[in-house]
Amino acid sequence: MKVIKFGGSSLASGKQIEKVFQIVVSDPERKVVVVSAPGKRFSEDQKVTDLLIECAEQCLLNKNPKETLDSVLERYAIIAEELALTNGIIEEIRHDLSERLNGDRSKPDRFMDLVKASGEDNHAKLVAAYFRKQGIEAHYIDPQDAGLLVSDEPGNAQVLEESYGTLFSLRERSGILIFPGFFGYSKEGEVFTFSRSGSDITGSILANGLKVDLYENFTDVDAVYSVNPYIVERPKAIKELTYREMRELSYAGFTVLHDEALVPAFQAGIPVQIKNTNNPTAPGTRIVYERDNTNGPVIGIASDQGFCSIYVSKYLMNREIGFGRKLLSILEEFGLSYEHTPSGIDDVSIILRENQISSELENEIKERIKTELQADEVKIEHGLALIMVVGEGMRRNVGTMARASKALAKAKVNIEMINQGSSEVSMMFGVKEQEEKKAVQALYEEFFAAVTV
Amino acid sequence: MKVIKFGGSSLASGKQIEKVFQIVVSDPERKVVVVSAPGKRFSEDQKVTDLLIECAEQCLLNKNPKETLDSVLERYAIIAEELALTNGIIEEIRHDLSERLNGDRSKPDRFMDLVKASGEDNHAKLVAAYFRKQGIEAHYIDPQDAGLLVSDEPGNAQVLEESYGTLFSLRERSGILIFPGFFGYSKEGEVFTFSRSGSDITGSILANGLKVDLYENFTDVDAVYSVNPYIVERPKAIKELTYREMRELSYAGFTVLHDEALVPAFQAGIPVQIKNTNNPTAPGTRIVYERDNTNGPVIGIASDQGFCSIYVSKYLMNREIGFGRKLLSILEEFGLSYEHTPSGIDDVSIILRENQISSELENEIKERIKTELQADEVKIEHGLALIMVVGEGMRRNVGTMARASKALAKAKVNIEMINQGSSEVSMMFGVKEQEEKKAVQALYEEFFAAVTV
């Protein structure tokens, strides 16, 4: 049994939904279909979810949302027409939306969630109607009926553990189950949405709850690539990678699948297959618990800009119990999260995303560290890029660091920082932002030039 | 003007003191001579300081210290005889010791410091007497008269800032000044000793106070070596290194000069020359504020065993503000000091000296980290060695890491951990203890085979 999830662009038009239908019925194991709201048909198009947010905002400002509402309804109407569905489904959606928009506005966040969630909810009903019209037994599943319970955090709902047991009984239902993504219900029966990539989260939760064999995630790319295609032309696709590798890669620039979305499937040990709705015969990328290491030590290279480092030095720092803790406490008081803390004997650097720090805050931080820790020197350096070289195969591979650092030296890239040793599946290099591209290209050349991934 | 300090083995016998005299008078700039207590004459010999500690312990246990006291006096008597000094000096020392031993025992730590300090104090008097006998104007300097004020921490006295100003006036005194190392006086006039390498500390304080041009530290080795001679045979000597390099090297295994002892000289920017009393024409090693980088990127390689790592992993740890701080707080509550904290995305390792942790404590720490931080996994790995590759020249040298890691890969050494980036003058490798020797040899081969240091 499989859970199969389709993203917004895969469901943006009647033509796309026809593809989705063909994909689902081509494999009898595809039991549960998780549906997103209609996405963009072309790059300037608007997503239905964005229109719904606009709608809800207008209501909250006591403006008339009619025009925006009409745009939403028109999107569904066009799709229904393309799929030759009867007008009944559009009337149902119109009725649902008008009920939501007339709902309780006393808690704006919750009102927003209620309206936003309609994009997936109504599209699931439409998709189910189309499947039935094609002569297939298909049912829209109401997340509340199915027991998808979540915490009452607007825009950031967390699945409640007890949901998994209840969801398991969906296995008994007949036909194909069309399940709306992106939201669940609180114990009080209110709608709450997940954070971004919410439909991915729904699919992952259902995969766990139903204990399926595979979670298929259909999107609009053929595969996860070994490196950013904007940096290296036509990079190799990754056929298989582990959860750990995915997590390390997604940290810095790999955004095909939001890593938090994977957690429920990950916890149940269910593999995830990423595929392309527009090219379903392409093998795609499989995310697994374990994989064979037959293709060299490195599976992918990710990089991201926008980091800075806070350098603190103090003679004999090393002997001062509590120094590191006090330093981190100061950052915590400013609400800053940090990435790494490479250290020498008498100095330590804290690497963090620089968008967290204004220049005013920067001076305040410096001052506090100087005064409270009696540091000899505090300086902040901007414009760092972090490069992650990732692969389970480097775990016991003696020469990987030598190859990587040699490739960087050959490309005349100065390594500002190396962090290796805690994670067994990655090593991290810090370089100046203007050297990021050159560095990534050199590393790709070294590890992928003669390797099939 | 120079401050010149001699270690215990340089003053262990009449013959050695004759060498010291020749060294001092050969350079008119050598104004202040800092004297240690008589050290070992041969490897099974006892240091006078150790005999004095025994003496004090016997007193504190109300045992008769006579036999030990006689051994102390005998050491001085032999030296006096070798130097053909009159009996007066020995009587003076006997009188001093009996006064100290009959002193206040109500605070054992302070009594201990009072007795211990006599080793240097009396030897300074003897050495001054010998210099005078040789026809040179030389004066024993009482640290209390000179104004060497320290905090009242037995065995760990810290110099008080105001001492420096007072000590400066020693410049005005005529003749050669023989100054006992290892101790100072509290504001209340009590004796307190420094921590280990106490005479080095005295020399360093005097160098700062008198604002001399050079602090010469005479010991029993020709130089600081670029690597441990037990690991690499006949390693190259270092002619010049910076304070920072010295500090990084002394962290792991370089024990010629205790790094804390350097702080006062370091603060005043005074260079330190390490020389050999038994081979004074050897150039020795100079520790400076800045040096030219003409000899390759690496100046020395140090290593030390006995480290362990506490590995903590938790999925999405990276997003949890305060995780690192909480982890370090737990260690701090156990009074543990740590060395480095390399981190991945979802994991962090804490490297610390394993002699701090019993196996009982180990389980307690694990349990607390698991429970309080809800970590997915906590494991402790023992038997790590840290290797420091040090040199100011690597600051902007693109290929140093490539050379180092390639050398290790070639020697089939697996790198458990790399920490590079905060300190600009070192990089650190973690390896298994059984690979330490092989790793250091490979690195030495790479960086020193064709280089004169």
PDB file of N, CA, C and O in Angstrom, chain A residues 328-336 368 372:
ATOM      1  N   LEU A 328      27.055  31.334  25.052  1.00  0.00           N
ATOM      2  CA  LEU A 328      25.829  30.890  24.390  1.00  0.00           C
ATOM      3  C   LEU A 328      24.587  31.472  25.078  1.00  0.00           C
ATOM      4  O   LEU A 328      23.580  31.741  24.429  1.00  0.00           O
ATOM      5  N   SER A 329      24.684  31.684  26.386  1.00  0.00           N
ATOM      6  CA  SER A 329      23.548  32.280  27.102  1.00  0.00           C
ATOM      7  C   SER A 329      23.257  33.690  26.594  1.00  0.00           C
ATOM      8  O   SER A 329      22.104  34.081  26.452  1.00  0.00           O
ATOM      9  N   ILE A 330      24.326  34.445  26.339  1.00  0.00           N
ATOM     10  CA  ILE A 330      24.137  35.806  25.833  1.00  0.00           C
ATOM     11  C   ILE A 330      23.401  35.758  24.487  1.00  0.00           C
ATOM     12  O   ILE A 330      22.430  36.474  24.270  1.00  0.00           O
ATOM     13  N   LEU A 331      23.854  34.861  23.602  1.00  0.00           N
ATOM     14  CA  LEU A 331      23.180  34.746  22.307  1.00  0.00           C
ATOM     15  C   LEU A 331      21.721  34.355  22.483  1.00  0.00           C
ATOM     16  O   LEU A 331      20.830  34.847  21.808  1.00  0.00           O
ATOM     17  N   GLU A 332      21.483  33.451  23.423  1.00  0.00           N
ATOM     18  CA  GLU A 332      20.120  32.975  23.652  1.00  0.00           C
ATOM     19  C   GLU A 332      19.227  34.116  24.139  1.00  0.00           C
ATOM     20  O   GLU A 332      18.068  34.218  23.742  1.00  0.00           O
ATOM     21  N   GLU A 333      19.785  34.966  24.986  1.00  0.00           N
ATOM     22  CA  GLU A 333      18.995  36.096  25.482  1.00  0.00           C
ATOM     23  C   GLU A 333      18.587  37.032  24.347  1.00  0.00           C
ATOM     24  O   GLU A 333      17.559  37.688  24.416  1.00  0.00           O
ATOM     25  N   PHE A 334      19.401  37.063  23.289  1.00  0.00           N
ATOM     26  CA  PHE A 334      19.037  37.857  22.119  1.00  0.00           C
ATOM     27  C   PHE A 334      18.148  37.063  21.155  1.00  0.00           C
ATOM     28  O   PHE A 334      17.832  37.532  20.067  1.00  0.00           O
ATOM     29  N   GLY A 335      17.801  35.833  21.545  1.00  0.00           N
ATOM     30  CA  GLY A 335      16.949  35.003  20.694  1.00  0.00           C
ATOM     31  C   GLY A 335      17.630  34.513  19.433  1.00  0.00           C
ATOM     32  O   GLY A 335      16.988  34.175  18.449  1.00  0.00           O
ATOM     33  N   LEU A 336      18.970  34.434  19.463  1.00  0.00           N
ATOM     34  CA  LEU A 336      19.707  34.029  18.261  1.00  0.00           C
ATOM     35  C   LEU A 336      19.949  32.529  18.265  1.00  0.00           C
ATOM     36  O   LEU A 336      20.307  31.953  19.287  1.00  0.00           O
ATOM     37  N   ARG A 368      28.304  43.304  25.137  1.00  0.00           N
ATOM     38  CA  ARG A 368      28.005  42.399  26.248  1.00  0.00           C
ATOM     39  C   ARG A 368      29.065  41.315  26.394  1.00  0.00           C
ATOM     40  O   ARG A 368      29.473  40.965  27.501  1.00  0.00           O
ATOM     41  N   GLU A 372      30.914  41.258  29.836  1.00  0.00           N
ATOM     42  CA  GLU A 372      30.548  40.179  30.760  1.00  0.00           C
ATOM     43  C   GLU A 372      31.549  39.042  30.773  1.00  0.00           C
ATOM     44  O   GLU A 372      31.700  38.349  31.765  1.00  0.00           O
TER      45      GLU A 372
END
